Coordinates of C-alpha atoms in Angstrom, one line a residue:
Chain I
M1 CA 113.0 72.9 74.6
L2 CA 112.0 76.5 74.9
N3 CA 110.5 77.7 71.6
D4 CA 111.0 81.4 71.3
G5 CA 109.1 81.6 68.1
R6 CA 106.1 80.0 69.6
T7 CA 106.3 82.1 72.7
S8 CA 106.3 85.4 70.9
E9 CA 103.4 84.2 68.8
R10 CA 101.5 83.5 71.9
R11 CA 101.8 87.2 72.8
H12 CA 99.3 88.0 70.1
L13 CA 96.6 85.6 71.2
R14 CA 93.6 87.1 72.9
A15 CA 93.8 86.6 76.6
D16 CA 90.5 84.9 76.6
A17 CA 90.9 82.7 73.6
G18 CA 90.8 79.0 74.2
S19 CA 92.5 79.1 77.5
T20 CA 90.5 77.7 80.5
P21 CA 91.2 79.7 83.6
T22 CA 93.4 78.0 86.2
P23 CA 94.0 78.8 89.9
V24 CA 96.5 81.5 90.9
T25 CA 99.4 79.5 92.4
Y26 CA 101.2 82.2 94.4
Y27 CA 100.2 84.8 96.9
P28 CA 102.8 86.6 99.1
V29 CA 102.2 86.1 102.8
P30 CA 100.8 89.6 103.5
L31 CA 98.2 88.9 100.8
Q32 CA 97.2 85.7 102.5
M33 CA 96.7 87.5 105.8
R34 CA 94.8 90.3 104.1
L35 CA 92.4 87.7 102.6
L36 CA 91.6 86.4 106.0
E37 CA 90.9 90.0 107.3
N38 CA 88.8 90.9 104.3
A39 CA 86.8 87.6 104.6
K40 CA 85.9 88.6 108.2
A41 CA 85.1 92.2 107.4
I42 CA 82.7 91.3 104.6
E43 CA 80.5 89.0 106.7
G44 CA 76.9 90.2 106.8
K45 CA 77.2 92.5 103.8
P46 CA 74.5 91.9 101.2
Y47 CA 77.1 91.1 98.5
A48 CA 79.2 88.8 100.8
D49 CA 78.5 85.7 98.7
A50 CA 80.4 87.3 95.8
F51 CA 83.5 87.1 97.9
T52 CA 85.8 84.2 97.1
R53 CA 89.4 83.3 97.6
D54 CA 89.4 81.1 94.4
L55 CA 90.8 83.4 91.8
T56 CA 91.7 82.1 88.4
V57 CA 93.6 83.5 85.4
S58 CA 94.1 82.5 81.8
P59 CA 97.2 80.3 81.6
D60 CA 98.0 81.9 78.2
W61 CA 97.9 85.4 79.8
S62 CA 100.0 84.5 82.8
K63 CA 102.5 82.7 80.5
S64 CA 102.8 85.7 78.2
L65 CA 104.1 87.6 81.3
Q66 CA 106.8 84.9 82.1
D67 CA 109.2 85.5 79.2
G68 CA 111.0 88.5 80.7
P69 CA 110.3 92.0 79.6
M70 CA 108.4 92.4 76.3
P71 CA 110.3 93.6 73.2
F72 CA 111.1 97.3 73.6
D73 CA 109.8 98.1 70.1
R74 CA 106.3 96.8 71.0
T75 CA 105.9 99.1 74.0
M76 CA 104.6 102.6 73.9
T77 CA 105.6 105.8 75.8
P78 CA 103.1 108.1 77.4
S79 CA 103.9 110.8 74.8
I80 CA 101.0 112.5 73.1
A81 CA 102.2 111.1 69.8
D82 CA 102.3 107.5 71.1
L83 CA 98.8 107.9 72.7
A84 CA 97.5 109.1 69.3
R85 CA 99.2 106.1 67.6
F86 CA 97.5 103.8 70.0
A87 CA 94.0 105.4 69.5
S88 CA 94.4 105.0 65.8
D89 CA 95.2 101.2 66.1
P90 CA 94.5 99.8 69.6
E91 CA 94.9 96.3 68.3
G92 CA 98.4 96.9 67.0
Y93 CA 100.1 95.9 70.2
P94 CA 100.8 92.6 71.9
D95 CA 98.0 91.7 74.3
S96 CA 100.0 91.8 77.5
G97 CA 103.5 92.4 78.7
Y98 CA 105.7 94.4 80.9
A99 CA 108.9 96.4 80.4
L100 CA 111.4 98.9 81.9
L101 CA 111.3 102.3 80.1
D102 CA 113.3 105.5 80.6
G103 CA 113.0 107.1 84.0
P104 CA 113.2 104.4 85.2
T105 CA 109.5 103.6 84.5
A106 CA 107.6 100.4 85.1
Y107 CA 105.5 99.8 81.9
I108 CA 102.6 97.4 81.8
Q109 CA 100.1 96.8 79.0
S110 CA 97.1 94.4 78.8
R111 CA 94.1 93.7 76.7
V112 CA 91.2 91.5 77.8
V113 CA 87.8 90.6 76.4
M114 CA 85.2 90.0 79.2
P115 CA 82.3 87.8 78.0
G116 CA 79.0 88.9 79.5
V117 CA 80.3 92.3 80.6
T118 CA 79.3 95.7 79.1
T119 CA 80.7 99.1 79.4
E120 CA 77.6 100.1 81.3
M121 CA 78.4 97.5 84.0
F122 CA 82.0 98.7 84.0
R123 CA 81.0 102.4 84.5
W124 CA 78.6 101.4 87.3
W125 CA 81.4 99.4 89.0
F126 CA 83.4 102.6 89.4
T127 CA 80.5 104.5 90.9
W128 CA 79.6 101.6 93.3
H129 CA 82.7 100.0 94.6
P130 CA 84.6 103.0 96.1
I131 CA 81.8 103.6 98.6
E132 CA 82.8 100.7 101.0
N133 CA 86.1 99.0 101.6
E134 CA 84.3 95.7 101.5
R135 CA 83.0 96.3 98.0
Y136 CA 86.5 97.1 96.9
S137 CA 87.8 93.9 98.4
L138 CA 85.5 91.8 96.2
W139 CA 87.6 92.8 93.2
Y140 CA 90.9 91.3 94.5
P141 CA 90.2 89.7 97.9
H142 CA 93.9 89.1 98.7
A143 CA 95.3 92.5 97.7
H144 CA 92.7 95.2 98.2
V145 CA 92.8 96.9 101.5
S146 CA 90.7 100.1 101.4
N147 CA 89.2 102.8 99.2
R148 CA 87.8 106.1 100.0
V149 CA 86.5 108.7 97.5
E150 CA 86.9 112.4 97.9
Y151 CA 83.3 113.4 97.1
P152 CA 81.0 110.4 97.7
G153 CA 77.9 112.5 97.2
R154 CA 79.1 113.5 93.7
L155 CA 80.0 109.9 92.9
A156 CA 76.5 108.8 93.9
D157 CA 74.6 111.7 92.1
K158 CA 72.6 110.1 89.3
S159 CA 71.7 113.5 87.9
L160 CA 75.3 113.8 86.7
S161 CA 77.0 112.0 83.8
F162 CA 79.4 109.2 84.6
E163 CA 82.3 111.4 83.7
E164 CA 81.0 114.2 86.0
R165 CA 80.7 111.8 88.9
L166 CA 84.2 110.2 88.6
F167 CA 86.6 112.6 87.0
G168 CA 88.3 115.0 89.4
N169 CA 86.9 112.8 92.3
V170 CA 90.1 111.4 93.8
N171 CA 90.1 107.7 94.9
Y172 CA 92.3 107.1 97.9
V173 CA 93.2 103.5 97.5
E174 CA 95.4 101.1 99.5
E175 CA 96.4 97.9 97.9
F176 CA 99.2 95.3 97.6
I177 CA 101.3 95.4 94.4
G178 CA 103.5 92.3 94.7
A179 CA 104.1 91.9 98.5
T180 CA 104.1 95.7 99.2
S181 CA 101.1 97.6 100.4
L182 CA 100.9 101.0 98.7
P183 CA 98.6 104.0 99.3
I184 CA 97.7 105.4 95.9
H185 CA 95.7 108.5 95.0
I186 CA 94.0 107.9 91.7
H187 CA 93.1 111.2 90.0
F188 CA 90.6 110.0 87.4
S189 CA 90.5 112.4 84.5
H190 CA 89.0 113.0 81.1
P191 CA 91.2 111.4 78.5
R192 CA 91.7 114.8 76.7
D193 CA 93.3 116.0 80.0
L194 CA 95.7 113.1 79.8
G195 CA 96.8 113.9 76.2
M196 CA 94.4 111.8 74.2
D197 CA 92.4 112.8 71.2
E198 CA 88.7 112.4 71.8
D199 CA 87.8 112.0 68.2
A200 CA 90.3 109.3 67.7
L201 CA 89.0 107.4 70.7
D202 CA 85.4 107.8 69.4
R203 CA 86.5 106.4 66.0
A204 CA 87.9 103.3 67.9
G205 CA 84.7 103.0 69.9
L206 CA 86.7 103.5 73.1
T207 CA 84.2 105.8 74.7
T208 CA 84.4 104.5 78.3
S209 CA 87.5 105.6 80.2
V210 CA 88.6 105.1 83.8
S211 CA 92.0 106.6 83.3
G212 CA 94.0 109.0 85.4
T213 CA 97.2 110.0 86.9
L214 CA 98.4 108.4 90.2
R215 CA 100.2 109.8 93.2
F216 CA 101.6 107.7 96.1
G217 CA 100.2 108.6 99.6
M218 CA 103.7 109.2 101.0
A219 CA 104.2 112.0 98.4
P220 CA 100.7 113.2 97.4
E221 CA 102.0 116.2 95.6
V222 CA 104.1 114.1 93.2
T223 CA 102.5 112.7 90.0
S224 CA 104.2 109.2 89.8
A225 CA 102.2 107.4 87.2
L226 CA 99.7 107.5 84.3
M227 CA 97.1 104.7 84.0
L228 CA 94.8 104.1 81.1
H229 CA 91.8 101.9 81.1
L230 CA 89.9 102.3 77.8
A231 CA 86.9 100.1 77.1
R232 CA 84.5 99.3 74.3
D233 CA 81.6 96.9 73.8
T234 CA 82.1 94.1 71.3
E235 CA 80.0 91.1 70.3
A236 CA 82.3 88.9 72.5
G237 CA 81.9 91.2 75.5
M238 CA 83.6 94.3 76.9
E239 CA 87.1 94.8 75.6
L240 CA 89.5 96.6 77.9
F241 CA 92.9 98.0 76.9
S242 CA 95.1 99.0 79.9
R243 CA 98.4 100.8 80.1
Y244 CA 100.4 101.8 83.1
W245 CA 103.6 104.0 83.3
I246 CA 104.8 104.1 86.9
G247 CA 107.9 106.2 87.3
A248 CA 109.7 109.2 86.1
H249 CA 109.3 108.9 82.4
P250 CA 110.3 112.2 80.6
E251 CA 107.0 112.2 78.8
L252 CA 105.1 112.3 82.1
H253 CA 106.6 115.8 82.8
R254 CA 103.6 117.5 81.2
F255 CA 101.6 116.6 84.3
P256 CA 101.9 118.9 87.3
G257 CA 104.0 117.4 90.1
A258 CA 105.8 114.9 87.9
E259 CA 109.1 116.6 88.3
G260 CA 109.4 115.1 91.8
A261 CA 108.9 111.5 90.6
A262 CA 112.6 110.6 90.1
A263 CA 113.6 111.5 93.7
L264 CA 110.5 109.7 95.1
L265 CA 111.3 106.5 93.2
A266 CA 114.9 106.6 94.4
K267 CA 113.5 106.9 98.0
M268 CA 111.3 103.9 97.3
N269 CA 114.3 101.9 96.2
L270 CA 112.9 101.6 92.7
D271 CA 116.1 101.4 90.7
A272 CA 116.1 99.6 87.3
D273 CA 115.8 96.1 88.8
G274 CA 113.1 97.2 91.3
A275 CA 111.1 99.0 88.6
L276 CA 111.2 96.0 86.4
Q277 CA 110.0 93.7 89.2
L278 CA 107.3 96.3 90.0
A279 CA 106.3 96.2 86.3
Y280 CA 105.9 92.4 86.4
D281 CA 104.1 92.5 89.8
M282 CA 101.7 95.2 88.5
S283 CA 101.1 93.2 85.3
V284 CA 100.2 90.1 87.5
H285 CA 98.0 92.3 89.7
D286 CA 96.2 93.8 86.6
M287 CA 95.7 90.3 85.1
T288 CA 94.4 88.9 88.4
E289 CA 92.0 91.8 89.3
Y290 CA 90.5 92.2 85.8
S291 CA 90.1 88.5 85.2
H292 CA 88.3 88.3 88.5
L293 CA 86.2 91.4 87.9
A294 CA 85.1 89.9 84.6
R295 CA 83.8 86.9 86.5
I296 CA 81.9 88.7 89.3
L297 CA 80.6 91.9 87.6
P298 CA 77.6 90.6 85.7
R299 CA 76.1 89.1 88.8
L300 CA 76.9 92.1 91.0
F301 CA 75.4 94.5 88.4
S302 CA 72.3 92.4 88.1
A303 CA 71.9 92.3 91.9
F304 CA 72.9 95.8 92.8
G305 CA 73.3 97.9 89.7
K306 CA 69.7 98.0 88.7
R307 CA 68.6 99.8 91.8
D308 CA 71.4 102.4 91.6
Chain P
M1 CA 82.6 82.9 101.3
L2 CA 85.8 81.7 102.8
N3 CA 85.2 78.4 104.5
D4 CA 87.8 77.7 107.2
G5 CA 86.5 74.3 108.0
R6 CA 86.8 73.1 104.4
T7 CA 90.2 74.7 104.1
S8 CA 91.7 73.0 107.1
E9 CA 90.2 69.7 105.9
R10 CA 92.0 70.2 102.6
R11 CA 95.3 70.2 104.4
H12 CA 94.9 66.5 105.0
L13 CA 94.3 65.6 101.4
R14 CA 97.1 63.9 99.6
A15 CA 98.9 66.4 97.3
D16 CA 98.3 64.1 94.4
A17 CA 94.7 63.1 95.1
G18 CA 92.2 64.1 92.4
S19 CA 93.8 67.4 91.6
T20 CA 94.9 67.8 87.9
P21 CA 98.1 69.8 87.8
T22 CA 97.8 73.4 86.5
P23 CA 100.4 75.9 85.3
V24 CA 102.5 77.9 87.8
T25 CA 101.1 81.4 87.4
Y26 CA 104.0 83.5 89.0
Y27 CA 107.8 83.6 88.5
P28 CA 109.8 86.6 89.8
V29 CA 111.7 88.4 87.0
P30 CA 115.1 87.0 87.9
L31 CA 113.7 83.5 87.5
Q32 CA 112.3 84.4 84.1
M33 CA 115.8 85.6 83.0
R34 CA 117.4 82.5 84.5
L35 CA 115.1 80.3 82.4
L36 CA 116.3 81.9 79.2
E37 CA 119.9 81.4 80.2
N38 CA 119.4 77.8 81.2
A39 CA 117.5 77.1 78.0
K40 CA 120.5 78.4 76.0
A41 CA 123.1 76.5 78.1
I42 CA 121.3 73.1 77.7
E43 CA 121.2 73.2 73.9
G44 CA 123.0 70.1 72.5
K45 CA 123.0 68.1 75.7
P46 CA 121.6 64.6 75.3
Y47 CA 118.9 65.3 77.8
A48 CA 117.9 68.7 76.4
D49 CA 114.5 67.5 75.4
A50 CA 113.6 67.0 79.0
F51 CA 114.0 70.7 79.6
T52 CA 110.7 72.6 79.7
R53 CA 109.4 75.9 80.9
D54 CA 105.9 74.5 81.4
L55 CA 105.8 73.6 85.1
T56 CA 102.6 72.6 86.8
V57 CA 101.6 72.0 90.3
S58 CA 98.6 70.5 92.1
P59 CA 96.0 73.2 92.8
D60 CA 95.2 71.5 96.1
W61 CA 98.8 71.6 97.1
S62 CA 99.3 75.2 96.1
K63 CA 96.1 76.2 97.8
S64 CA 97.1 74.5 101.0
L65 CA 100.0 77.0 101.2
Q66 CA 97.7 80.0 100.7
D67 CA 96.0 80.1 104.1
G68 CA 98.8 81.8 106.0
P69 CA 101.1 79.8 108.3
M70 CA 99.9 76.3 109.3
P71 CA 98.6 75.8 112.9
F72 CA 101.5 75.8 115.3
D73 CA 100.5 72.6 117.0
R74 CA 100.8 70.7 113.7
T75 CA 104.4 71.7 113.1
M76 CA 107.4 69.9 114.5
T77 CA 110.8 71.2 115.8
P78 CA 114.1 69.7 114.8
S79 CA 114.5 68.2 118.3
I80 CA 115.5 64.5 118.6
A81 CA 112.2 63.8 120.4
D82 CA 110.2 65.4 117.5
L83 CA 112.2 63.5 114.9
A84 CA 111.4 60.3 116.8
R85 CA 107.7 61.2 116.9
F86 CA 107.7 61.8 113.2
A87 CA 109.4 58.5 112.4
S88 CA 106.9 56.6 114.5
D89 CA 104.0 58.2 112.6
P90 CA 105.0 60.0 109.4
E91 CA 101.4 60.3 108.3
G92 CA 100.3 62.1 111.4
Y93 CA 101.0 65.5 110.0
P94 CA 99.3 67.8 107.5
D95 CA 100.7 67.2 104.0
S96 CA 102.1 70.6 103.4
G97 CA 102.4 73.9 105.2
Y98 CA 104.8 76.6 106.3
A99 CA 105.3 78.4 109.6
L100 CA 107.5 80.6 111.7
L101 CA 109.2 78.8 114.6
D102 CA 111.5 80.0 117.3
G103 CA 114.9 81.4 116.2
P104 CA 113.4 82.9 114.1
T105 CA 113.2 79.7 111.9
A106 CA 111.4 79.3 108.6
Y107 CA 109.6 75.9 108.8
I108 CA 108.4 74.0 105.8
Q109 CA 106.8 70.6 105.5
S110 CA 105.5 68.6 102.6
R111 CA 104.4 65.1 101.5
V112 CA 103.9 64.0 98.0
V113 CA 103.3 60.7 96.2
M114 CA 105.0 60.4 92.8
P115 CA 103.3 57.9 90.5
G116 CA 105.8 56.0 88.4
V117 CA 108.7 57.0 90.5
T118 CA 110.8 54.6 92.7
T119 CA 113.3 55.2 95.4
E120 CA 115.9 53.6 93.1
M121 CA 115.3 56.4 90.6
F122 CA 115.4 59.0 93.3
R123 CA 118.8 57.8 94.6
W124 CA 120.1 57.7 91.1
W125 CA 119.0 61.3 90.5
F126 CA 121.2 62.4 93.4
T127 CA 124.2 60.7 92.0
W128 CA 123.5 61.9 88.4
H129 CA 122.3 65.5 88.5
P130 CA 125.1 67.2 90.5
I131 CA 127.7 66.4 87.8
E132 CA 126.6 69.1 85.4
N133 CA 124.8 72.4 86.0
E134 CA 122.5 71.7 83.0
R135 CA 121.3 68.4 84.6
Y136 CA 120.5 70.4 87.8
S137 CA 118.6 72.9 85.7
L138 CA 116.2 70.2 84.4
W139 CA 114.8 70.0 88.0
Y140 CA 113.6 73.6 88.2
P141 CA 114.5 75.4 85.0
H142 CA 113.6 78.9 86.3
A143 CA 115.3 78.7 89.7
H144 CA 118.3 76.4 89.5
V145 CA 121.6 78.1 88.7
S146 CA 124.5 75.7 89.4
N147 CA 125.6 72.7 91.4
R148 CA 129.1 71.4 92.0
V149 CA 129.9 68.4 94.2
E150 CA 133.0 68.2 96.4
Y151 CA 134.1 64.7 95.3
P152 CA 132.6 63.9 91.9
G153 CA 134.7 60.7 91.6
R154 CA 133.2 59.4 94.8
L155 CA 129.7 60.4 93.7
A156 CA 130.2 58.4 90.4
D157 CA 131.9 55.3 92.1
K158 CA 129.4 52.4 91.6
S159 CA 131.5 50.1 93.8
L160 CA 130.2 52.2 96.8
S161 CA 126.8 52.2 98.3
F162 CA 124.5 55.2 97.6
E163 CA 125.1 56.4 101.1
E164 CA 128.9 56.2 100.7
R165 CA 128.7 58.1 97.5
L166 CA 126.5 61.0 98.7
F167 CA 126.9 61.4 102.5
G168 CA 129.8 63.7 103.5
N169 CA 130.1 64.8 99.8
V170 CA 129.1 68.5 99.9
N171 CA 126.9 69.9 97.1
Y172 CA 127.6 73.5 96.4
V173 CA 124.3 74.7 95.0
E174 CA 123.1 78.1 93.8
E175 CA 119.4 78.5 93.4
F176 CA 116.6 81.1 93.7
I177 CA 114.4 80.9 96.7
G178 CA 111.6 83.4 96.0
A179 CA 113.3 86.2 94.0
T180 CA 116.7 85.8 95.8
S181 CA 119.6 83.7 94.5
L182 CA 121.3 81.9 97.3
P183 CA 124.6 79.9 97.4
I184 CA 123.8 76.9 99.6
H185 CA 126.2 74.2 100.8
I186 CA 124.3 71.0 101.3
H187 CA 126.1 68.6 103.8
F188 CA 124.2 65.4 103.0
S189 CA 124.5 63.1 106.0
H190 CA 123.3 59.8 107.4
P191 CA 120.0 60.3 109.2
R192 CA 121.5 58.9 112.5
D193 CA 124.0 61.8 112.3
L194 CA 121.0 64.2 112.1
G195 CA 119.4 62.8 115.2
M196 CA 117.1 60.2 113.7
D197 CA 116.6 56.6 114.9
E198 CA 117.5 54.2 112.1
D199 CA 115.3 51.4 113.4
A200 CA 112.3 53.7 113.6
L201 CA 112.9 54.8 110.0
D202 CA 113.3 51.2 109.0
R203 CA 110.0 50.3 110.6
A204 CA 108.3 53.2 108.6
G205 CA 109.9 51.9 105.4
L206 CA 111.7 55.3 105.1
T207 CA 115.0 53.7 104.0
T208 CA 116.0 56.3 101.4
S209 CA 117.3 59.6 102.7
V210 CA 118.7 62.7 101.0
S211 CA 118.8 64.7 104.2
G212 CA 121.5 67.0 105.6
T213 CA 122.4 70.3 107.1
L214 CA 122.8 73.5 105.1
R215 CA 125.2 76.4 105.2
F216 CA 124.9 79.6 103.1
G217 CA 127.9 80.3 100.9
M218 CA 128.4 83.8 102.5
A219 CA 129.1 82.1 105.8
P220 CA 130.2 78.5 105.0
E221 CA 131.1 77.8 108.7
V222 CA 127.6 78.5 110.0
T223 CA 125.1 75.7 110.0
S224 CA 121.9 77.5 109.1
A225 CA 119.3 74.8 108.3
L226 CA 118.3 71.2 108.6
M227 CA 116.6 69.6 105.6
L228 CA 114.9 66.2 105.6
H229 CA 113.9 64.2 102.5
L230 CA 112.8 60.8 103.5
A231 CA 111.3 58.4 101.0
R232 CA 109.7 55.0 100.6
D233 CA 108.1 53.0 97.9
T234 CA 104.4 52.5 97.9
E235 CA 101.9 50.9 95.5
A236 CA 101.0 54.4 94.3
G237 CA 104.5 55.5 93.7
M238 CA 107.4 56.9 95.7
E239 CA 106.2 58.8 98.8
L240 CA 108.4 61.7 99.9
F241 CA 108.3 63.4 103.2
S242 CA 110.2 66.7 103.4
R243 CA 111.0 69.1 106.3
Y244 CA 113.1 72.2 106.4
W245 CA 114.1 74.3 109.3
I246 CA 116.0 77.4 108.1
G247 CA 117.2 79.6 110.9
A248 CA 118.5 79.7 114.4
H249 CA 116.2 77.2 116.1
P250 CA 117.5 76.3 119.6
E251 CA 117.2 72.6 118.7
L252 CA 119.7 73.1 115.8
H253 CA 122.4 74.0 118.3
R254 CA 123.5 70.4 118.5
F255 CA 125.0 70.8 115.0
P256 CA 128.6 72.3 114.8
G257 CA 128.5 75.9 113.6
A258 CA 124.8 76.5 114.4
E259 CA 125.6 79.1 117.1
G260 CA 126.4 81.6 114.4
A261 CA 123.0 81.3 112.7
A262 CA 121.2 84.1 114.6
A263 CA 123.8 86.7 113.7
L264 CA 123.8 85.5 110.1
L265 CA 120.1 85.7 109.7
A266 CA 120.0 89.2 111.1
K267 CA 122.6 90.2 108.5
M268 CA 120.4 88.6 105.8
N269 CA 117.4 90.8 107.1
L270 CA 115.6 87.6 108.0
D271 CA 113.5 89.1 110.9
A272 CA 110.2 87.4 111.8
D273 CA 108.4 88.7 108.7
G274 CA 111.3 87.9 106.4
A275 CA 111.6 84.4 107.8
L276 CA 107.9 83.8 107.3
Q277 CA 108.0 85.0 103.7
L278 CA 111.1 82.8 103.2
A279 CA 109.2 79.8 104.6
Y280 CA 106.3 80.4 102.1
D281 CA 108.7 80.9 99.2
M282 CA 110.7 77.8 100.2
S283 CA 107.4 75.8 100.4
V284 CA 106.5 77.0 96.9
H285 CA 110.0 76.1 95.7
D286 CA 109.8 72.7 97.2
M287 CA 106.3 72.1 95.7
T288 CA 107.4 73.2 92.3
E289 CA 110.7 71.3 92.1
Y290 CA 109.3 68.0 93.5
S291 CA 106.2 68.2 91.4
H292 CA 108.4 68.7 88.4
L293 CA 110.9 66.0 89.3
A294 CA 108.1 63.5 89.6
R295 CA 107.1 64.3 86.0
I296 CA 110.6 64.0 84.4
L297 CA 112.4 61.4 86.6
P298 CA 111.0 58.2 85.1
R299 CA 111.9 59.2 81.6
L300 CA 115.4 60.4 82.5
F301 CA 116.1 57.3 84.5
S302 CA 115.0 55.1 81.7
A303 CA 117.2 57.0 79.2
F304 CA 120.3 57.6 81.4
G305 CA 120.0 55.7 84.6
K306 CA 120.2 52.2 83.1
R307 CA 123.8 52.8 81.8
D308 CA 125.0 54.4 85.0

């Protein structure tokens, strides 16, 4: 029998705790075809041996996304107050889940500890991978199509800080979320420009951020999402907290261009059911790509990060 | 690196060979909601403890469906000649795969050996489960919605042979294929009425059949698919060969009502891409439900089959 008590308990387990990763059992057809193309494109690259089709995820994590939407009172909005509440107690939320919020807004949250990974490696990854599509494909070989960065010279400039290299340096990404390929412009930004309190993040040790607002390529003037990736080093490995709000949430209106999001979503057929399915598909995407990055990053950093 | 040679070899492995089942990592949102409804509905039924959300599949089987469509020259059409070729050499095909055939037609094939299961149990299952929706839900708790049989009295009549009870006794099923709930009328039929040679099936030992033509509930006069489930007892357990052709394949035109299939498919937005995705989703559905049935059937038969 289904045991609801047990299930909701499971939500609080660490994604990496005692759960041996098992193979991903489902890839929509376009992702299967993309894998074959990516496998061909990467031949001859010095990092080609890090490319694999055999992705695995924690069964506890994937199961925690299979109970329907998470309880509404465990979600957070992108309001400045909720962001402050999160920074003051990042562990006070279920590890992973998805939900439908006002807007409609697809909401996704996750937390993962990556043994053997450090925030230094993670920062390096975001300066290294956007330079070639094939590097980007390593991260999620079935779903990642292409990535181009607005100022590659700035991203590569080691005389600058990580923040100076990445923030305000748009990533033009194409990737599959669920079975749909989406062009996404990631406007990486300083957390304070996203409404977060720097001191509070410092107190939580969350000093590495690859967060930003997102715009879809078909409406590059419309801010359609806020994405948080906040990381800290722990004894068990790098701990990453992620949040996505994709949609027309009222609290996103503080970002320029967000007023067009509701009309855009309607045009993309993202009604309530569509946004909820997008939330689940994005949560599976997030689980898959961060589980896999955790596996390949130490080796890539040791082979290519030291020279950078 | 992707190793195409190894992959295509893997297609020939038995689905049950050396591959410890692992959890299903993806369920579309409507299936998650259906699971919760089915879990509630089954409470108090004498077989409720056989209901579980923890479905597993063979990683080899699921991986063999993740390479894109199978090679065209390893598929078969629903022609009488191809059915005869199959009966003369059922093992001469890859175990599992999906493809797009003429029509367009979604094509699916699978082969599975079920340790501890016999054809007697399998025949009993098809006389027992259609009597209550909750029994049907045991088979695939996330995807099965309802089942009703045209003549329940005939299905239950133990003075008749299995074939007399099931064949010509339409099952009105509703189930999710991928994320879409479909009403399906299964017209179970004698293999000879589907174009198969009885003697050839006898020679292959495939004397248990739960095969038939399918019609969608929104167009119950249109024959839209042919489904074969042919089984035999082996020392390792029951061996089941399955084939589905869903669409407007020219070789289906010998069945009454098939001439309307092309127009119906167009109305269902099943163009080539849609039919290929349906083929994959149906192959995953088939893998999931038959893997799970193999797990629960011996216990159900021992608890409820003996009194029937």
